[in-house]
CSV table of C-alpha atoms in Angstrom, one decimal:
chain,number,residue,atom,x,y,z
A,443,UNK,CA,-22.5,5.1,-2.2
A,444,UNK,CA,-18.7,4.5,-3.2
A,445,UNK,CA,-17.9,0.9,-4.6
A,446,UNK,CA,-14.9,-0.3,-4.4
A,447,UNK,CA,-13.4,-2.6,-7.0
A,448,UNK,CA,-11.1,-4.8,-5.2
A,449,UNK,CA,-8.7,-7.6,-6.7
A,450,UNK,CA,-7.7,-9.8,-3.7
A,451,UNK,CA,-3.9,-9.4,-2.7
A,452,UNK,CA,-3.5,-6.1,-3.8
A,453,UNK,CA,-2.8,-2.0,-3.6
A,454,UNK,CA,-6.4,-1.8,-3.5
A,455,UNK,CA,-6.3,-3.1,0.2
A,456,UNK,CA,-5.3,0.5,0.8
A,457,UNK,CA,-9.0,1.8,-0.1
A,458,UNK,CA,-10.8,-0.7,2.0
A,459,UNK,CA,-8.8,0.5,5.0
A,460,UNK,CA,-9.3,4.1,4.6
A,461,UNK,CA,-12.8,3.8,4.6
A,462,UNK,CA,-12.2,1.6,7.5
A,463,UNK,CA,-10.7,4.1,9.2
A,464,UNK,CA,-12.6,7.1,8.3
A,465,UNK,CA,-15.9,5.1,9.0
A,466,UNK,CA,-17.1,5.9,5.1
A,467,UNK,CA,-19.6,3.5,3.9
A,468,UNK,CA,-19.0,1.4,1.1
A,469,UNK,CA,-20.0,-1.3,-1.5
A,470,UNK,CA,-16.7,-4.1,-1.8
A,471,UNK,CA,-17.4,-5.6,-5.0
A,472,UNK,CA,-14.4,-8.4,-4.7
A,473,UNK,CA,-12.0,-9.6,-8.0
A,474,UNK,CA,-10.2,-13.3,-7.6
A,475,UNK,CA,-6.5,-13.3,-9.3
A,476,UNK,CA,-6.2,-15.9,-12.5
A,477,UNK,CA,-4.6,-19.0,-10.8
A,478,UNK,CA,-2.0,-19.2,-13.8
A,479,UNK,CA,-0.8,-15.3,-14.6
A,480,UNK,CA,-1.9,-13.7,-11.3
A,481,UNK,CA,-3.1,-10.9,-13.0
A,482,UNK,CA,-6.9,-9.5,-13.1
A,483,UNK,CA,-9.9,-11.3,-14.0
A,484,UNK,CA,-11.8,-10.2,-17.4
A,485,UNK,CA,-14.5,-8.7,-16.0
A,486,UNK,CA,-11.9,-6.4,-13.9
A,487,UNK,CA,-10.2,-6.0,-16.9
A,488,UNK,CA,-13.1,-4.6,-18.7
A,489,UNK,CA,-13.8,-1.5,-16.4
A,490,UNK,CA,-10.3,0.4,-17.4
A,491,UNK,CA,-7.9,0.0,-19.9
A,492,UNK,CA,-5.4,-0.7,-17.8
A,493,UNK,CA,-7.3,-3.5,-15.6
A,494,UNK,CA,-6.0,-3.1,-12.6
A,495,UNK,CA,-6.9,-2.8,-9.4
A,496,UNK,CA,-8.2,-0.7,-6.8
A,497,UNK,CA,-10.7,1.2,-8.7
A,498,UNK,CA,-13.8,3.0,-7.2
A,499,UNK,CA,-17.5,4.2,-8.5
A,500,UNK,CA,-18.9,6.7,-7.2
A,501,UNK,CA,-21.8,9.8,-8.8
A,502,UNK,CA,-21.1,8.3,-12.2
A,503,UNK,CA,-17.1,8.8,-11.8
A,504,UNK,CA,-14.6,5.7,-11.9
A,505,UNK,CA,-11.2,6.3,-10.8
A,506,UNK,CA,-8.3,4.3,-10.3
A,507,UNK,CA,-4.7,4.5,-8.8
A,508,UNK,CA,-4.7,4.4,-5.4
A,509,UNK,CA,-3.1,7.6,-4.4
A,510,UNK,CA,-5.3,9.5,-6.6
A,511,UNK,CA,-8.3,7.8,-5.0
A,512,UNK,CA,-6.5,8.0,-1.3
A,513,UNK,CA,-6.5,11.9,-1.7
A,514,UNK,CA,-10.3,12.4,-3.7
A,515,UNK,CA,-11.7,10.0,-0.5
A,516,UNK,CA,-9.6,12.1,2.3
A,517,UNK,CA,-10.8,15.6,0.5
A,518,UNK,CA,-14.6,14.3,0.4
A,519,UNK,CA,-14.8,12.4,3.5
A,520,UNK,CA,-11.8,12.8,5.9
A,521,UNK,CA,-12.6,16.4,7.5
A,522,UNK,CA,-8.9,17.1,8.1
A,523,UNK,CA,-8.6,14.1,9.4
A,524,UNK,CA,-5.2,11.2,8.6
A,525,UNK,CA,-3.3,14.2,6.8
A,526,UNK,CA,-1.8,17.0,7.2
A,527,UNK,CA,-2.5,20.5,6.2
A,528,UNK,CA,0.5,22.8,5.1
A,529,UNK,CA,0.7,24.8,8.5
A,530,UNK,CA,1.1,21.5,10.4
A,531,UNK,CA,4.8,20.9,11.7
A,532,UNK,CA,5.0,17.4,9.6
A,533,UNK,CA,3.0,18.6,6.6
A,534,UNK,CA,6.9,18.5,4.2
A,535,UNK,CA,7.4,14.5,5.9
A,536,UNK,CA,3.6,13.8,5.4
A,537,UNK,CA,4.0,14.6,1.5
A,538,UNK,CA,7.2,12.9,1.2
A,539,UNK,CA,5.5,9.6,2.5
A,540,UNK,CA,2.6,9.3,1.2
A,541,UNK,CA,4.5,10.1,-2.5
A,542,UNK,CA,7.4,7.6,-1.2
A,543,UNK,CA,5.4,4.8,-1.2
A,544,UNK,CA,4.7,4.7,-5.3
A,545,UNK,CA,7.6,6.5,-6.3
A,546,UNK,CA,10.3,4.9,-4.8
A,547,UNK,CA,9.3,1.8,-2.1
A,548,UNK,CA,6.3,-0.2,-4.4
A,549,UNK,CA,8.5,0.2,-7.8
A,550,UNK,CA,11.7,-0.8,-6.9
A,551,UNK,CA,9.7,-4.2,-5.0
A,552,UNK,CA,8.4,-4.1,-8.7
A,553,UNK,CA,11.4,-4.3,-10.2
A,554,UNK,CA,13.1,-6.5,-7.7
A,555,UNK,CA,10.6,-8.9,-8.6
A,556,UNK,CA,10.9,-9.1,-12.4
A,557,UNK,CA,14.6,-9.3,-12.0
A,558,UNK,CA,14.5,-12.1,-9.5
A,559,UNK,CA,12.2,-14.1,-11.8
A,560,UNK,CA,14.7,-13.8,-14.8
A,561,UNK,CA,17.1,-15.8,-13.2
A,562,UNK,CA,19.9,-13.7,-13.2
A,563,UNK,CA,22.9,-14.5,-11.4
A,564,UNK,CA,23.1,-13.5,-8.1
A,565,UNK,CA,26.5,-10.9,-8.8
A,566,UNK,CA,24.9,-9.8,-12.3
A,567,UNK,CA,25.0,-6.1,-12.1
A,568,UNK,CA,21.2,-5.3,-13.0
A,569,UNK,CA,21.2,-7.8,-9.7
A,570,UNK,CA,23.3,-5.9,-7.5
A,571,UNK,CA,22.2,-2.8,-8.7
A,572,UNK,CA,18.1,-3.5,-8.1
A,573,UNK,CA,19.3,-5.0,-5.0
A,574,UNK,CA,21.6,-2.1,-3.2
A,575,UNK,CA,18.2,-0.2,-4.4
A,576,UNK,CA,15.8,-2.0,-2.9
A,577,UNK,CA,18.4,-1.9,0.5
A,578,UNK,CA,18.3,1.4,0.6
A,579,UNK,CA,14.9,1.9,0.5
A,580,UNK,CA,14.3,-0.4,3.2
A,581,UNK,CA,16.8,1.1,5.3
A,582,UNK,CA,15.1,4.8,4.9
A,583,UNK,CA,11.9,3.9,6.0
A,584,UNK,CA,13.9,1.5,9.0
A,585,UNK,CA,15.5,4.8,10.1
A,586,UNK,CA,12.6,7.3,10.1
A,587,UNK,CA,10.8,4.5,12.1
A,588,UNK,CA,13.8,4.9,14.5
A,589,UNK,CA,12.7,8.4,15.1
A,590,UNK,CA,8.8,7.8,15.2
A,591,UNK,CA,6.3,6.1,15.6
A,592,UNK,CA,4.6,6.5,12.1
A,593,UNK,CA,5.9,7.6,9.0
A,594,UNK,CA,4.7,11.2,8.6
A,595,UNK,CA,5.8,11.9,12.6
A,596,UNK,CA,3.6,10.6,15.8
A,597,UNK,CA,0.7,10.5,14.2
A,598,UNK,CA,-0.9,7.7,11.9
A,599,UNK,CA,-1.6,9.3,8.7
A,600,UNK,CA,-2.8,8.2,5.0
A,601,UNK,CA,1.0,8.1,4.4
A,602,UNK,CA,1.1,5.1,6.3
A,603,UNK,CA,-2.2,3.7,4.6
A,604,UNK,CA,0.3,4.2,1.2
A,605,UNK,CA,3.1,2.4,2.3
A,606,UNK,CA,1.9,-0.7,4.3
A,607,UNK,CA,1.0,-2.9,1.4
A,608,UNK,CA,4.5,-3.0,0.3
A,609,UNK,CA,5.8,-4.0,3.1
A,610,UNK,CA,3.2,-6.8,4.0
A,611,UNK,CA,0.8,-8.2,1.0
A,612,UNK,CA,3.3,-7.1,-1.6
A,613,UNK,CA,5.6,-10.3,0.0
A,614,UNK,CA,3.6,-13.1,-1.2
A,615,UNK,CA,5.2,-11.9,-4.8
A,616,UNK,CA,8.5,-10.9,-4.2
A,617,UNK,CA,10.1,-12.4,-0.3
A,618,UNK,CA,11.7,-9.6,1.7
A,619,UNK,CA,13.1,-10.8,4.9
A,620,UNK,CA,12.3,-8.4,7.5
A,621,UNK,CA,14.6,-10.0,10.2
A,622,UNK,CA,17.2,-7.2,10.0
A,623,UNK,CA,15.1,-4.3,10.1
A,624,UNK,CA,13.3,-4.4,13.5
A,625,UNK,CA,11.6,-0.7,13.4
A,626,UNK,CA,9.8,-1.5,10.6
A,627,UNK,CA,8.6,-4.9,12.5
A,628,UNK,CA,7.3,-2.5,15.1
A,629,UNK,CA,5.8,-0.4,13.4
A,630,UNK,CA,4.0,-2.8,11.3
A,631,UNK,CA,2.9,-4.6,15.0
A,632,UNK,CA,1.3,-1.4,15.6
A,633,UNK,CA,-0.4,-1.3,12.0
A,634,UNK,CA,-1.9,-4.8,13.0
A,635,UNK,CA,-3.2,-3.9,16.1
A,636,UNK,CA,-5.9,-1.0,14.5
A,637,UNK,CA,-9.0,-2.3,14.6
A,638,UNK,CA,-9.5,-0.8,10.8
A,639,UNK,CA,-7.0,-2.5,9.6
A,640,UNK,CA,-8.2,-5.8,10.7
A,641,UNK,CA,-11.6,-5.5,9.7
A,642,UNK,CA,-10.5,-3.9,6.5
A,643,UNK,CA,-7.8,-7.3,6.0
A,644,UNK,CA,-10.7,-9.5,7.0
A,645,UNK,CA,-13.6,-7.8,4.5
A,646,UNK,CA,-11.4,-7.7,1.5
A,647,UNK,CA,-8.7,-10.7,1.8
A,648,UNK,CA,-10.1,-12.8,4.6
A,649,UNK,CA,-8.0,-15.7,2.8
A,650,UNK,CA,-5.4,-13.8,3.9
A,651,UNK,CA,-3.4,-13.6,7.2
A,652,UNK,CA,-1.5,-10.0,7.2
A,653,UNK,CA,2.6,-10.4,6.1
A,654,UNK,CA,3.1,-7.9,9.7
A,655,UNK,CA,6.2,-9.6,10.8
């Protein structure tokens, strides 16, 4: 069976879902944050040299990063289902999602981060510059919501398992006020209303009320 190693408040969230939604079984073994660093406990710590979180177990293999373990779950266990293949119509906006959400949305709320918490002024122009970023990113994904419903076209996809996390759990670190971008507070309504993705929110972080608005 696959086991999921899950730090609580986290990109791993985005395993526990897909499983959710693909109805794969699973073993959630669940990791608690230090209180002081916020960073993963030892025994998480211990299981890759990186120790972090998600990582999964399964036939004697342990992977982590969750894109990596998105696409080696989809491939074993989705049966074409929540992507799409190369001959589908959305197949070019399904690949730039799903890769959007760690190479461009999750690191520049990364950075964002760090650079709030150094205190720099708020016209500093590693500031500004992190900042107009971070806008612009925001107002992509606000715009292609404009045009659909999800982020790979009219269908929910894996590329919308990707991104959620940083625009919901990965608040309770960095603050993003989602008042001006109200696509993106639809959309993320319509996240909250799958029944996978409440079970999977209530399995792995049931501290945790979803960031969906």
């Amino acid at each position: 069976m696959l086991k999921i190693h899950h730090l609580g408040h986290s990109q791993s969230e985005r395993i526990v879902w897909l499983c959710e939604e693909l109805g794969v079984s699973y073993e959630l073994k669940k990791y608690t944050r230090d209180p002081v660093t916020r960073l993963s406990p030892p025994d998480l710590k211990a299981l890759h040299p990186l120790g972090a979180a998600p990582l999964i177990e399964v036939d004697g293999l342990l992977l982590a990063e969750s894109a990596a373990i998105v696409e080696f779950i989809l491939a074993r266990h989705g049966r074409g289902r929540l992507r799409h293949g190369p001959n589908h119509a959305d197949f070019a906006s399904y690949l730039y999602w799903f890769h959007f959400a760690n190479g461009n949305l999750q690191p520049v709320m990364g950075r964002s981060m760090i650079v709030e918490r150094c205190g720099l002024a708020p016209d500093h122009p590693v500031q500004t510059s992190v900042q107009e970023r971070l806008d612009k990113a925001l107002a992509l994904v606000e715009a292609r919501l404009a045009q659909n419903d999800y982020l790979a076209g009219s269908e929910f996809t894996a590329a919308d398992i990707m991104s959620v996390f940083s625009l919901t759990t990965m608040r309770l670190f960095h603050p993003v006020d989602l008042a001006p971008y109200p696509n993106i507070r639809a959309y993320l309504g319509r996240i909250g209303a799958r029944a996978a993705y409440q079970r999977a929110m209530a399995k792995g972080d049931p501290d945790l009320t979803p960031m969906l608005t």
